[in-house]
CSV table of C-alpha atoms in Angstrom, one decimal:
chain,number,residue,atom,x,y,z
J,19,UNK,CA,57.8,17.0,-13.1
J,20,UNK,CA,58.2,14.1,-15.6
J,21,UNK,CA,58.6,11.6,-12.7
J,22,UNK,CA,55.5,13.1,-11.0
J,23,UNK,CA,53.5,12.8,-14.2
J,24,UNK,CA,54.6,9.1,-14.6
J,25,UNK,CA,53.6,8.5,-11.0
J,26,UNK,CA,50.2,10.0,-11.4
J,27,UNK,CA,49.6,8.0,-14.6
J,28,UNK,CA,50.6,4.8,-12.8
J,29,UNK,CA,48.1,5.6,-9.9
J,30,UNK,CA,45.4,6.4,-12.5
J,31,UNK,CA,46.2,3.1,-14.2
J,32,UNK,CA,45.9,1.2,-10.9
J,33,UNK,CA,42.5,2.8,-10.2
J,34,UNK,CA,41.3,2.0,-13.7
J,35,UNK,CA,42.3,-1.7,-13.2
J,36,UNK,CA,40.6,-1.8,-9.8
J,37,UNK,CA,37.4,-0.3,-11.2
J,38,UNK,CA,37.6,-2.7,-14.2
J,39,UNK,CA,38.1,-5.6,-11.9
J,40,UNK,CA,35.3,-4.5,-9.7
J,41,UNK,CA,33.0,-4.3,-12.8
J,42,UNK,CA,34.0,-7.8,-13.9
J,43,UNK,CA,33.3,-9.2,-10.4
J,44,UNK,CA,30.0,-7.4,-10.2
J,45,UNK,CA,29.0,-8.8,-13.6
J,46,UNK,CA,30.0,-12.3,-12.6
J,47,UNK,CA,28.1,-12.0,-9.3
J,48,UNK,CA,25.0,-10.8,-11.1
J,49,UNK,CA,25.3,-13.8,-13.5
J,50,UNK,CA,25.7,-16.2,-10.5
J,51,UNK,CA,22.6,-14.8,-8.9
J,52,UNK,CA,20.7,-15.1,-12.1
J,53,UNK,CA,21.7,-18.8,-12.5
J,54,UNK,CA,20.7,-19.4,-8.8
J,55,UNK,CA,17.3,-18.0,-9.5
J,56,UNK,CA,16.8,-20.5,-12.4
J,57,UNK,CA,16.9,-23.3,-9.8
J,58,UNK,CA,14.0,-24.1,-7.5
J,59,UNK,CA,13.5,-21.3,-4.9
J,60,UNK,CA,12.1,-23.7,-2.4
J,61,UNK,CA,13.4,-27.1,-1.3
J,62,UNK,CA,10.0,-28.4,-0.2
J,63,UNK,CA,8.3,-31.0,-2.4
J,64,UNK,CA,5.4,-28.7,-3.3
J,65,UNK,CA,7.7,-26.1,-4.9
J,66,UNK,CA,9.9,-28.7,-6.5
J,67,UNK,CA,6.9,-30.2,-8.2
J,68,UNK,CA,5.8,-26.9,-9.6
J,69,UNK,CA,9.2,-25.3,-10.6
J,70,UNK,CA,8.7,-26.4,-14.2
J,71,UNK,CA,5.8,-23.9,-14.5
J,72,UNK,CA,6.8,-20.3,-14.6
J,73,UNK,CA,4.6,-17.9,-12.7
J,74,UNK,CA,5.0,-15.4,-15.5
J,75,UNK,CA,3.5,-18.0,-17.8
J,76,UNK,CA,0.7,-19.5,-15.7
J,77,UNK,CA,-0.3,-16.6,-13.5
J,78,UNK,CA,-1.2,-12.9,-13.9
J,79,UNK,CA,0.5,-12.0,-10.7
J,80,UNK,CA,3.4,-13.2,-8.5
J,81,UNK,CA,1.0,-13.1,-5.5
J,82,UNK,CA,-1.2,-15.6,-7.3
J,83,UNK,CA,1.7,-18.0,-7.7
J,84,UNK,CA,2.5,-17.8,-4.0
J,85,UNK,CA,-1.2,-18.4,-3.3
J,86,UNK,CA,-1.0,-21.5,-5.5
J,87,UNK,CA,2.0,-22.8,-3.5
J,88,UNK,CA,0.5,-22.0,-0.1
J,89,UNK,CA,-2.8,-23.8,-1.0
J,90,UNK,CA,-0.8,-26.9,-1.7
J,91,UNK,CA,1.1,-26.8,1.5
J,92,UNK,CA,-0.4,-28.9,4.3
J,93,UNK,CA,0.5,-26.3,6.9
J,94,UNK,CA,-0.1,-23.2,4.7
J,95,UNK,CA,3.6,-22.4,5.0
J,96,UNK,CA,6.4,-22.6,2.5
J,97,UNK,CA,10.2,-22.0,2.8
J,98,UNK,CA,12.0,-20.3,0.0
J,99,UNK,CA,15.5,-21.2,1.1
J,100,UNK,CA,17.6,-19.3,-1.5
J,101,UNK,CA,15.9,-16.1,-0.4
J,102,UNK,CA,15.9,-17.0,3.3
J,103,UNK,CA,12.2,-16.3,3.4
J,104,UNK,CA,9.4,-18.3,5.1
J,105,UNK,CA,6.0,-17.4,3.8
J,106,UNK,CA,2.8,-18.3,5.6
J,107,UNK,CA,-1.0,-18.0,5.2
J,108,UNK,CA,-1.7,-19.8,8.5
J,109,UNK,CA,-3.7,-17.6,10.9
J,110,UNK,CA,-2.1,-19.3,13.9
J,111,UNK,CA,1.3,-18.4,12.7
J,112,UNK,CA,0.2,-14.8,12.0
J,113,UNK,CA,-1.1,-14.5,15.6
J,114,UNK,CA,2.2,-15.9,16.9
J,115,UNK,CA,4.3,-13.5,14.9
J,116,UNK,CA,2.3,-10.4,15.5
J,117,UNK,CA,1.2,-11.0,19.1
J,118,UNK,CA,2.4,-14.1,21.0
J,119,UNK,CA,6.1,-13.7,20.3
J,120,UNK,CA,6.0,-10.2,18.9
J,121,UNK,CA,9.4,-9.2,20.4
J,122,UNK,CA,11.2,-11.8,18.3
J,123,UNK,CA,9.7,-10.5,15.0
J,124,UNK,CA,10.6,-6.8,14.5
J,125,UNK,CA,10.7,-5.1,11.2
J,126,UNK,CA,14.4,-5.7,11.3
J,127,UNK,CA,17.5,-4.0,10.0
J,128,UNK,CA,17.1,-5.3,6.4
J,129,UNK,CA,13.7,-3.6,6.1
J,130,UNK,CA,15.0,-0.4,7.6
J,131,UNK,CA,17.9,-0.4,5.1
J,132,UNK,CA,15.6,-1.1,2.2
J,133,UNK,CA,13.2,1.9,2.8
J,134,UNK,CA,15.5,4.0,5.0
J,135,UNK,CA,16.2,6.6,2.3
J,136,UNK,CA,12.5,7.3,1.8
J,137,UNK,CA,10.9,6.7,5.2
J,138,UNK,CA,13.9,7.3,7.5
J,139,UNK,CA,12.9,6.9,11.1
J,140,UNK,CA,9.2,7.0,10.5
J,141,UNK,CA,6.8,4.7,12.3
J,142,UNK,CA,6.5,2.1,9.6
J,143,UNK,CA,10.3,1.7,9.3
J,144,UNK,CA,11.5,1.4,12.9
J,145,UNK,CA,11.3,-0.8,16.0
J,146,UNK,CA,12.0,-0.3,19.7
J,147,UNK,CA,11.7,3.0,21.6
J,148,UNK,CA,11.3,5.1,18.4
J,149,UNK,CA,8.4,3.0,17.3
J,150,UNK,CA,6.7,3.0,20.7
J,151,UNK,CA,7.1,6.8,21.0
J,152,UNK,CA,5.5,7.5,17.6
J,153,UNK,CA,2.8,4.9,18.1
J,154,UNK,CA,1.8,6.5,21.4
J,155,UNK,CA,1.8,10.0,19.8
J,156,UNK,CA,-0.2,8.8,16.8
J,157,UNK,CA,-2.6,6.9,19.0
J,158,UNK,CA,-3.4,10.0,21.0
J,159,UNK,CA,-3.9,12.2,17.9
J,160,UNK,CA,-5.7,9.8,15.5
J,161,UNK,CA,-8.0,8.6,18.3
J,162,UNK,CA,-9.3,12.0,19.2
J,163,UNK,CA,-12.8,13.1,18.2
J,164,UNK,CA,-11.5,16.4,16.8
J,165,UNK,CA,-9.1,14.8,14.4
J,166,UNK,CA,-11.7,12.3,13.2
J,167,UNK,CA,-14.2,15.1,12.6
J,168,UNK,CA,-11.5,17.1,10.8
J,169,UNK,CA,-10.6,14.1,8.6
J,170,UNK,CA,-14.2,13.5,7.7
J,171,UNK,CA,-14.8,17.1,6.8
J,172,UNK,CA,-11.7,17.1,4.5
J,173,UNK,CA,-12.9,13.9,2.8
J,174,UNK,CA,-16.5,15.2,2.2
J,175,UNK,CA,-15.1,18.5,0.9
J,176,UNK,CA,-12.9,16.7,-1.6
J,177,UNK,CA,-15.8,14.5,-2.7
J,178,UNK,CA,-18.3,17.4,-3.0
J,179,UNK,CA,-16.1,20.0,-4.6
J,180,UNK,CA,-13.8,17.9,-6.8
J,181,UNK,CA,-14.6,14.2,-7.2
J,182,UNK,CA,-18.3,14.5,-8.0
J,183,UNK,CA,-17.8,17.5,-10.3
J,184,UNK,CA,-15.0,15.7,-12.1
J,185,UNK,CA,-17.2,12.6,-12.8
J,186,UNK,CA,-20.1,14.8,-13.8
J,187,UNK,CA,-17.9,16.7,-16.3
J,188,UNK,CA,-16.6,13.6,-17.9
J,189,UNK,CA,-20.0,12.0,-18.1
J,190,UNK,CA,-21.6,15.2,-19.6
J,191,UNK,CA,-18.7,16.0,-21.9
J,192,UNK,CA,-20.1,16.5,-25.5
J,193,UNK,CA,-17.0,14.9,-27.0
J,194,UNK,CA,-17.6,11.8,-25.0
J,195,UNK,CA,-21.3,11.7,-25.7
J,196,UNK,CA,-20.6,11.6,-29.5
J,197,UNK,CA,-18.5,8.5,-28.9
J,198,UNK,CA,-21.2,7.1,-26.6
J,199,UNK,CA,-18.8,6.6,-23.7
J,200,UNK,CA,-17.2,8.6,-20.9
J,201,UNK,CA,-13.8,7.0,-20.0
J,202,UNK,CA,-11.6,7.8,-17.1
J,203,UNK,CA,-8.7,6.0,-15.4
J,204,UNK,CA,-10.3,5.4,-12.0
J,205,UNK,CA,-7.0,4.4,-10.3
J,206,UNK,CA,-5.4,7.7,-11.3
J,207,UNK,CA,-8.5,9.6,-10.0
J,208,UNK,CA,-8.4,7.8,-6.7
J,209,UNK,CA,-4.6,8.4,-6.3
J,210,UNK,CA,-5.2,12.1,-6.9
J,211,UNK,CA,-8.1,12.2,-4.5
J,212,UNK,CA,-6.3,10.4,-1.7
J,213,UNK,CA,-3.2,12.5,-2.3
J,214,UNK,CA,-5.1,15.7,-1.9
J,215,UNK,CA,-6.7,14.4,1.3
J,216,UNK,CA,-3.6,13.1,3.0
J,217,UNK,CA,-1.6,16.2,2.1
J,218,UNK,CA,-4.2,18.4,3.7
J,219,UNK,CA,-4.5,16.1,6.7
J,220,UNK,CA,-0.7,15.7,7.1
J,221,UNK,CA,0.7,19.1,6.1
J,222,UNK,CA,-2.2,21.4,5.8
J,223,UNK,CA,-1.2,21.6,2.1
J,224,UNK,CA,-3.6,21.3,-0.8
J,225,UNK,CA,-1.8,20.1,-4.0
J,226,UNK,CA,-5.0,20.3,-6.0
J,227,UNK,CA,-4.4,17.1,-7.9
J,228,UNK,CA,-8.1,16.5,-8.5
J,229,UNK,CA,-9.0,19.8,-10.0
J,230,UNK,CA,-11.0,19.5,-13.2
J,231,UNK,CA,-7.9,20.1,-15.3
J,232,UNK,CA,-6.2,17.1,-13.6
J,233,UNK,CA,-2.9,19.0,-13.2
J,234,UNK,CA,0.4,17.3,-12.9
J,235,UNK,CA,1.9,17.6,-9.4
J,236,UNK,CA,5.7,17.4,-9.3
J,237,UNK,CA,5.5,16.5,-5.7
J,238,UNK,CA,3.0,13.6,-6.4
J,239,UNK,CA,5.2,12.4,-9.3
J,240,UNK,CA,8.3,12.5,-7.1
J,241,UNK,CA,6.5,10.7,-4.3
J,242,UNK,CA,5.3,8.0,-6.7
J,243,UNK,CA,8.8,7.5,-8.1
J,244,UNK,CA,10.4,7.3,-4.7
J,245,UNK,CA,7.8,4.8,-3.5
J,246,UNK,CA,8.1,2.6,-6.6
J,247,UNK,CA,11.9,2.6,-6.8
J,248,UNK,CA,12.2,1.9,-3.0
J,249,UNK,CA,10.0,-1.1,-3.4
J,250,UNK,CA,11.9,-2.3,-6.5
J,251,UNK,CA,15.0,-2.6,-4.3
J,252,UNK,CA,13.4,-5.7,-2.8
J,253,UNK,CA,13.3,-7.4,-6.2
J,254,UNK,CA,17.0,-7.3,-6.7
J,255,UNK,CA,18.6,-10.8,-6.5
J,256,UNK,CA,20.9,-9.4,-3.8
J,257,UNK,CA,20.9,-6.1,-1.7
J,258,UNK,CA,24.5,-5.6,-2.9
J,259,UNK,CA,23.3,-4.8,-6.4
J,260,UNK,CA,21.2,-1.7,-5.4
J,261,UNK,CA,23.7,-0.7,-2.8
J,262,UNK,CA,26.5,-0.6,-5.4
J,263,UNK,CA,24.2,1.4,-7.8
J,264,UNK,CA,23.5,3.8,-4.9
J,265,UNK,CA,27.2,4.2,-4.1
J,266,UNK,CA,28.0,4.9,-7.8
J,267,UNK,CA,24.8,7.1,-8.2
J,268,UNK,CA,23.7,5.3,-11.3
J,269,UNK,CA,20.4,4.0,-12.9
J,270,UNK,CA,17.4,3.6,-10.7
J,271,UNK,CA,19.3,4.7,-7.6
J,272,UNK,CA,20.1,8.0,-9.2
J,273,UNK,CA,16.4,8.5,-10.0
J,274,UNK,CA,15.5,7.6,-6.5
J,275,UNK,CA,17.9,10.0,-5.0
J,276,UNK,CA,16.5,12.8,-7.2
J,277,UNK,CA,12.9,12.0,-6.3
J,278,UNK,CA,13.6,11.8,-2.5
J,279,UNK,CA,15.4,15.1,-2.7
J,280,UNK,CA,12.3,16.7,-4.1
J,281,UNK,CA,10.1,15.1,-1.5
J,282,UNK,CA,12.5,16.3,1.2
J,283,UNK,CA,12.5,19.8,-0.2
J,284,UNK,CA,8.7,20.2,0.1
J,285,UNK,CA,8.6,18.6,3.5
J,286,UNK,CA,11.3,20.9,4.8
J,287,UNK,CA,9.5,23.9,3.3
J,288,UNK,CA,6.2,22.9,5.0
J,289,UNK,CA,8.0,22.4,8.4
J,290,UNK,CA,9.6,25.8,8.1
J,291,UNK,CA,6.3,27.4,7.1
J,292,UNK,CA,4.6,25.8,10.1
J,293,UNK,CA,7.3,27.0,12.5
J,294,UNK,CA,6.8,30.6,11.3
J,295,UNK,CA,3.1,30.3,12.2
J,296,UNK,CA,1.4,29.5,15.5
J,297,UNK,CA,1.2,25.8,14.7
J,298,UNK,CA,-0.8,25.1,17.9
J,299,UNK,CA,-3.9,26.5,16.2
J,300,UNK,CA,-3.6,24.2,13.1
J,301,UNK,CA,-5.3,20.9,12.8
J,302,UNK,CA,-2.9,19.1,10.5
J,303,UNK,CA,-0.8,16.1,11.7
J,304,UNK,CA,2.5,18.0,11.2
J,305,UNK,CA,1.4,20.8,13.5
J,306,UNK,CA,0.2,18.3,16.2
J,307,UNK,CA,3.5,16.4,16.2
J,308,UNK,CA,5.5,19.7,16.3
J,309,UNK,CA,4.0,20.3,19.8
J,310,UNK,CA,5.8,17.2,21.0
J,311,UNK,CA,9.0,17.1,18.9
J,312,UNK,CA,11.4,20.1,19.1
J,313,UNK,CA,14.4,20.9,17.0
J,314,UNK,CA,14.4,17.7,15.0
J,315,UNK,CA,13.1,18.6,11.5
J,316,UNK,CA,14.4,15.4,10.0
J,317,UNK,CA,12.4,13.3,12.5
J,318,UNK,CA,9.3,15.4,11.8
J,319,UNK,CA,9.8,14.8,8.1
J,320,UNK,CA,10.2,11.1,8.5
J,321,UNK,CA,7.0,10.8,10.6
J,322,UNK,CA,4.8,12.8,8.2
J,323,UNK,CA,6.2,11.1,5.0
J,324,UNK,CA,5.3,7.7,6.5
J,325,UNK,CA,1.7,8.8,7.2
J,326,UNK,CA,1.6,10.3,3.7
J,327,UNK,CA,2.6,6.9,2.2
J,328,UNK,CA,0.1,5.0,4.3
J,329,UNK,CA,-2.8,7.4,3.8
J,330,UNK,CA,-2.4,7.8,0.0
J,331,UNK,CA,-1.5,4.6,-1.7
J,332,UNK,CA,-3.5,2.2,0.5
J,333,UNK,CA,-6.8,4.2,0.1
J,334,UNK,CA,-6.3,4.5,-3.7
J,335,UNK,CA,-5.5,0.8,-4.0
J,336,UNK,CA,-8.5,-0.3,-1.9
J,337,UNK,CA,-11.0,1.9,-3.8
J,338,UNK,CA,-9.6,0.8,-7.2
J,339,UNK,CA,-10.1,-2.9,-6.4
J,340,UNK,CA,-13.5,-2.2,-4.9
J,341,UNK,CA,-14.9,-0.6,-8.0
J,342,UNK,CA,-13.5,-3.4,-10.2
J,343,UNK,CA,-15.4,-5.9,-8.1
J,344,UNK,CA,-18.6,-3.8,-8.1
J,345,UNK,CA,-18.4,-3.6,-11.8
J,346,UNK,CA,-18.3,-7.4,-11.9
J,347,UNK,CA,-21.1,-7.8,-9.3
J,348,UNK,CA,-24.0,-5.3,-10.1
J,349,UNK,CA,-26.2,-7.1,-7.5
J,350,UNK,CA,-23.8,-5.8,-4.8
J,351,UNK,CA,-24.1,-2.3,-6.2
J,352,UNK,CA,-27.9,-2.5,-6.1
J,353,UNK,CA,-27.8,-3.7,-2.5
J,354,UNK,CA,-25.6,-0.8,-1.5
J,355,UNK,CA,-28.0,1.7,-3.1
J,356,UNK,CA,-31.0,0.1,-1.5
J,357,UNK,CA,-29.4,0.2,1.9
J,358,UNK,CA,-28.4,3.9,1.5
J,359,UNK,CA,-31.9,4.9,0.4
J,360,UNK,CA,-33.3,3.1,3.4
J,361,UNK,CA,-30.9,4.7,5.9
J,362,UNK,CA,-30.3,8.1,4.3
J,363,UNK,CA,-33.4,8.6,2.2
J,364,UNK,CA,-33.5,8.5,-1.6
J,365,UNK,CA,-33.3,12.3,-1.9
J,366,UNK,CA,-30.0,12.6,-0.1
J,367,UNK,CA,-27.0,13.1,-2.4
J,368,UNK,CA,-24.3,13.0,0.3
J,369,UNK,CA,-23.5,12.0,3.8
J,370,UNK,CA,-24.2,14.5,6.5
J,371,UNK,CA,-22.4,13.0,9.5
J,372,UNK,CA,-19.7,10.6,10.5
J,373,UNK,CA,-22.2,8.6,12.5
J,374,UNK,CA,-24.4,7.8,9.5
J,375,UNK,CA,-21.7,5.5,8.1
J,376,UNK,CA,-22.1,3.2,11.2
J,377,UNK,CA,-25.6,2.4,10.1
J,378,UNK,CA,-24.6,1.1,6.6
J,379,UNK,CA,-23.7,-2.5,7.5
J,380,UNK,CA,-23.9,-3.9,4.0
J,381,UNK,CA,-21.6,-1.2,2.6
J,382,UNK,CA,-19.1,-1.9,5.4
J,383,UNK,CA,-19.3,-5.6,4.6
J,384,UNK,CA,-18.7,-4.9,0.9
J,385,UNK,CA,-15.6,-2.9,1.7
J,386,UNK,CA,-14.2,-5.6,4.0
J,387,UNK,CA,-14.9,-8.3,1.4
J,388,UNK,CA,-13.2,-6.3,-1.3
J,389,UNK,CA,-10.0,-6.0,0.8
J,390,UNK,CA,-10.2,-9.7,1.6
J,391,UNK,CA,-9.7,-10.5,-2.1
J,392,UNK,CA,-7.5,-7.5,-2.9
J,393,UNK,CA,-5.7,-6.2,0.1
J,394,UNK,CA,-3.9,-2.9,-0.5
J,395,UNK,CA,-0.8,-4.3,1.1
J,396,UNK,CA,-0.4,-7.8,-0.3
J,397,UNK,CA,2.2,-9.2,2.2
J,398,UNK,CA,4.3,-8.0,5.1
J,399,UNK,CA,7.6,-9.3,6.4
J,400,UNK,CA,9.4,-9.4,9.8
J,401,UNK,CA,12.9,-10.7,10.6
J,402,UNK,CA,13.5,-13.3,13.4
J,403,UNK,CA,15.8,-12.1,16.2
J,404,UNK,CA,16.4,-15.7,17.4
J,405,UNK,CA,15.9,-19.3,16.4
J,406,UNK,CA,12.2,-20.1,16.8
J,407,UNK,CA,9.4,-22.5,15.8
J,408,UNK,CA,6.0,-21.4,14.5
J,409,UNK,CA,2.8,-23.1,15.7
J,410,UNK,CA,2.6,-25.2,12.6
J,411,UNK,CA,6.0,-26.7,13.4
J,412,UNK,CA,8.0,-24.6,10.9
J,413,UNK,CA,11.6,-24.0,12.2
J,414,UNK,CA,12.7,-20.4,11.9
J,415,UNK,CA,16.5,-19.7,12.1
J,416,UNK,CA,17.9,-16.5,13.4
J,417,UNK,CA,17.9,-13.7,10.9
J,418,UNK,CA,15.3,-15.4,8.6
J,419,UNK,CA,12.7,-13.3,6.9
J,420,UNK,CA,9.1,-14.4,7.9
J,421,UNK,CA,6.3,-13.2,5.6
J,422,UNK,CA,2.6,-13.4,6.2
J,423,UNK,CA,0.8,-13.2,2.9
J,424,UNK,CA,-2.5,-11.2,3.2
J,425,UNK,CA,-3.4,-11.7,-0.5
J,426,UNK,CA,-3.1,-15.5,-0.2
J,427,UNK,CA,-4.8,-15.6,3.2
J,428,UNK,CA,-8.0,-14.2,1.8
J,429,UNK,CA,-8.1,-17.0,-0.8
J,430,UNK,CA,-7.6,-20.1,1.4
J,431,UNK,CA,-10.5,-22.6,1.3
J,432,UNK,CA,-9.4,-23.9,4.7
J,433,UNK,CA,-10.0,-20.4,6.2
J,434,UNK,CA,-12.9,-18.9,4.1
J,435,UNK,CA,-14.6,-22.0,2.6
J,436,UNK,CA,-15.0,-23.3,-0.9
J,437,UNK,CA,-16.5,-20.0,-2.1
J,438,UNK,CA,-13.4,-18.1,-1.0
J,439,UNK,CA,-12.9,-16.7,-4.5
J,440,UNK,CA,-16.4,-15.2,-4.7
J,441,UNK,CA,-17.2,-11.6,-3.8
J,442,UNK,CA,-19.8,-12.1,-1.1
J,443,UNK,CA,-20.3,-9.3,1.4
J,444,UNK,CA,-23.0,-11.4,3.0
J,445,UNK,CA,-20.2,-13.5,4.6
J,446,UNK,CA,-19.6,-10.6,7.0
J,447,UNK,CA,-23.2,-10.2,8.0
J,448,UNK,CA,-25.4,-11.9,10.7
J,449,UNK,CA,-29.1,-10.9,10.6
J,450,UNK,CA,-28.1,-7.9,8.6
J,451,UNK,CA,-25.5,-6.7,11.0
J,452,UNK,CA,-21.7,-6.5,10.2
J,453,UNK,CA,-19.7,-8.9,12.4
J,454,UNK,CA,-15.9,-8.7,12.2
J,455,UNK,CA,-13.5,-11.6,11.8
J,456,UNK,CA,-10.3,-12.3,13.8
J,457,UNK,CA,-7.6,-9.9,12.7
J,458,UNK,CA,-5.2,-12.8,12.5
J,459,UNK,CA,-7.5,-14.4,10.0
J,460,UNK,CA,-7.9,-11.1,8.2
J,461,UNK,CA,-4.7,-9.1,8.8
J,462,UNK,CA,-5.4,-6.5,6.1
J,463,UNK,CA,-4.8,-3.8,8.8
J,464,UNK,CA,-2.1,-5.8,10.4
J,465,UNK,CA,-2.9,-7.1,13.9
J,466,UNK,CA,-1.6,-7.3,17.4
J,467,UNK,CA,0.7,-4.6,18.7
J,468,UNK,CA,1.3,-3.1,15.2
J,469,UNK,CA,-2.4,-2.9,14.2
J,470,UNK,CA,-3.0,0.1,11.9
J,471,UNK,CA,-3.9,3.2,13.9
J,472,UNK,CA,-5.4,4.8,10.9
J,473,UNK,CA,-7.8,2.0,10.2
J,474,UNK,CA,-11.0,3.8,11.2
J,475,UNK,CA,-10.0,6.9,9.2
J,476,UNK,CA,-9.2,4.8,6.2
J,477,UNK,CA,-12.5,3.0,6.3
J,478,UNK,CA,-14.4,6.3,6.7
J,479,UNK,CA,-12.7,7.7,3.6
J,480,UNK,CA,-13.3,4.5,1.5
J,481,UNK,CA,-16.9,4.2,2.5
J,482,UNK,CA,-17.6,7.9,2.0
J,483,UNK,CA,-16.2,7.8,-1.5
J,484,UNK,CA,-17.9,4.4,-2.4
J,485,UNK,CA,-21.3,5.6,-1.2
J,486,UNK,CA,-21.1,9.0,-2.9
J,487,UNK,CA,-20.0,7.6,-6.2
J,488,UNK,CA,-22.4,4.6,-6.3
J,489,UNK,CA,-25.4,6.8,-5.5
J,490,UNK,CA,-24.6,9.3,-8.2
J,491,UNK,CA,-23.0,7.2,-11.0
J,492,UNK,CA,-22.8,3.9,-12.8
J,493,UNK,CA,-19.2,2.8,-13.0
J,494,UNK,CA,-18.3,0.1,-15.5
J,495,UNK,CA,-14.8,-1.3,-16.2
J,496,UNK,CA,-13.9,-1.1,-19.9
J,497,UNK,CA,-12.5,-4.7,-19.9
J,498,UNK,CA,-14.4,-6.5,-17.2
J,499,UNK,CA,-12.9,-9.9,-18.2
J,500,UNK,CA,-9.4,-8.8,-17.5
J,501,UNK,CA,-8.4,-9.5,-13.9
J,502,UNK,CA,-6.2,-6.8,-12.3
J,503,UNK,CA,-2.5,-7.2,-12.9
J,504,UNK,CA,-0.3,-5.6,-10.2
J,505,UNK,CA,2.9,-3.8,-10.6
J,506,UNK,CA,5.7,-4.3,-8.0
J,507,UNK,CA,5.4,-1.7,-5.2
J,508,UNK,CA,4.8,-1.1,-1.5
J,509,UNK,CA,1.1,-1.3,-2.2
J,510,UNK,CA,-1.0,-3.0,-4.8
J,511,UNK,CA,-1.1,-0.9,-8.0
J,512,UNK,CA,-3.0,-2.1,-11.1
J,513,UNK,CA,-0.7,-2.1,-14.1
J,514,UNK,CA,-2.0,0.2,-16.8
J,515,UNK,CA,-4.6,1.7,-14.5
J,516,UNK,CA,-8.3,1.0,-14.5
J,517,UNK,CA,-10.2,2.6,-17.5
J,518,UNK,CA,-13.9,2.8,-16.7
J,519,UNK,CA,-17.1,4.1,-18.3
J,520,UNK,CA,-18.9,6.7,-16.3
J,521,UNK,CA,-22.7,7.3,-16.6
J,522,UNK,CA,-24.5,9.8,-14.4
J,523,UNK,CA,-27.6,8.1,-13.0
J,524,UNK,CA,-29.9,11.1,-13.0
J,525,UNK,CA,-29.4,11.5,-16.7
J,526,UNK,CA,-29.8,7.8,-17.4
J,527,UNK,CA,-33.1,7.8,-15.5
J,528,UNK,CA,-34.5,10.9,-17.3
J,529,UNK,CA,-34.0,9.3,-20.7
């Protein structure tokens, strides 16, 4: 027994030494990465000349720093060698990546690994046959008249029964009247609004996040945490860092695992619930996909979670930026009201049909212009399968990450003119009629073979909310001089939210 005890102690000591050695190596590796990051990220002369200025010092957002570098590049492309990342704002390159040589630029294994725990095999995280199958299915479902009508009805119900009453209650709250203001975090409201909608659309589930009491939803919190922490993996100096944390189940990876477990639990519960019903009579996305996918609950979960991510965060982000811009540009707000009075009549308080939105060309232009300056997804990356050369002459080695930067693309003078930083819906109009731009010049909804299938549904939701709120209320940002600062994430999220003052127009008129 004594020999056995000594043997076990020696084994324990060996494992302790191994673990201690691993810890030292990991620390040294992290230090090395940190030192590397202090050197210029990019070997091109543009970036070398600017490396003395820190983006955290000179710019509010990292995306503004990239915009600065891309503007200085003669080709609109930069190469950050240490990260193996080519970043472009050149529309010709974008068309080449998303259409001309599409097969050479898939999402790639690195992207799948990064978001795999959250999105699994969902449409936004896969390539090849799995992507083609889901895209075909989604195209059939999202393109149908019945699903569009159903989505519009859900949106209008949420606006009428929750969004407008919430704004009215805040505006008429006696406590707020005494202080002379009615303040609400608009970003939080829109995240609640879009989460209610996408849950009803995807699962047939109403989480009730936008009820007057503004309840806390554990599912929404878990989903937020999972999305944020998954995105933060990309900020690590090396994938090895978050992978080790995941293996050891520590820090942010432990929190991510807990959050995803809660998301999975609800998804599995909803799938089981639908299976116990006659899902063929239900209109939600889950029920529709269940008719084509049998005995693979994990696959169903991955598909629906992907749509949940796309339909919630992008809508909330787009609406938040839109109202910040409207608050800065009251003449645009007036033009939207004038158009709506002309098309719908001044006595109307809400939309009555999906078709009416098509007649509101100025509103449509204002929404597009808002997303030109503040796209909900600020950049998107692919990974090159083989060596290649972009149209602007940039060499792309096999395995390189190639990023087209939507945020920067909307701010290029070479593309949009010298007034590119101005919010001008008129740039989208000819003789009062909305005219679209090339999707490769404006890839807010991606373009080519991966163009967003939910584009029309997203625009209907955004325009319905914008119109309903602008007709009924005056929305003013508390600090209009502070430009939005974005937190790291899969979509553009304003750090600290967007506090606004809400005034009900009818009451303002009567006084």
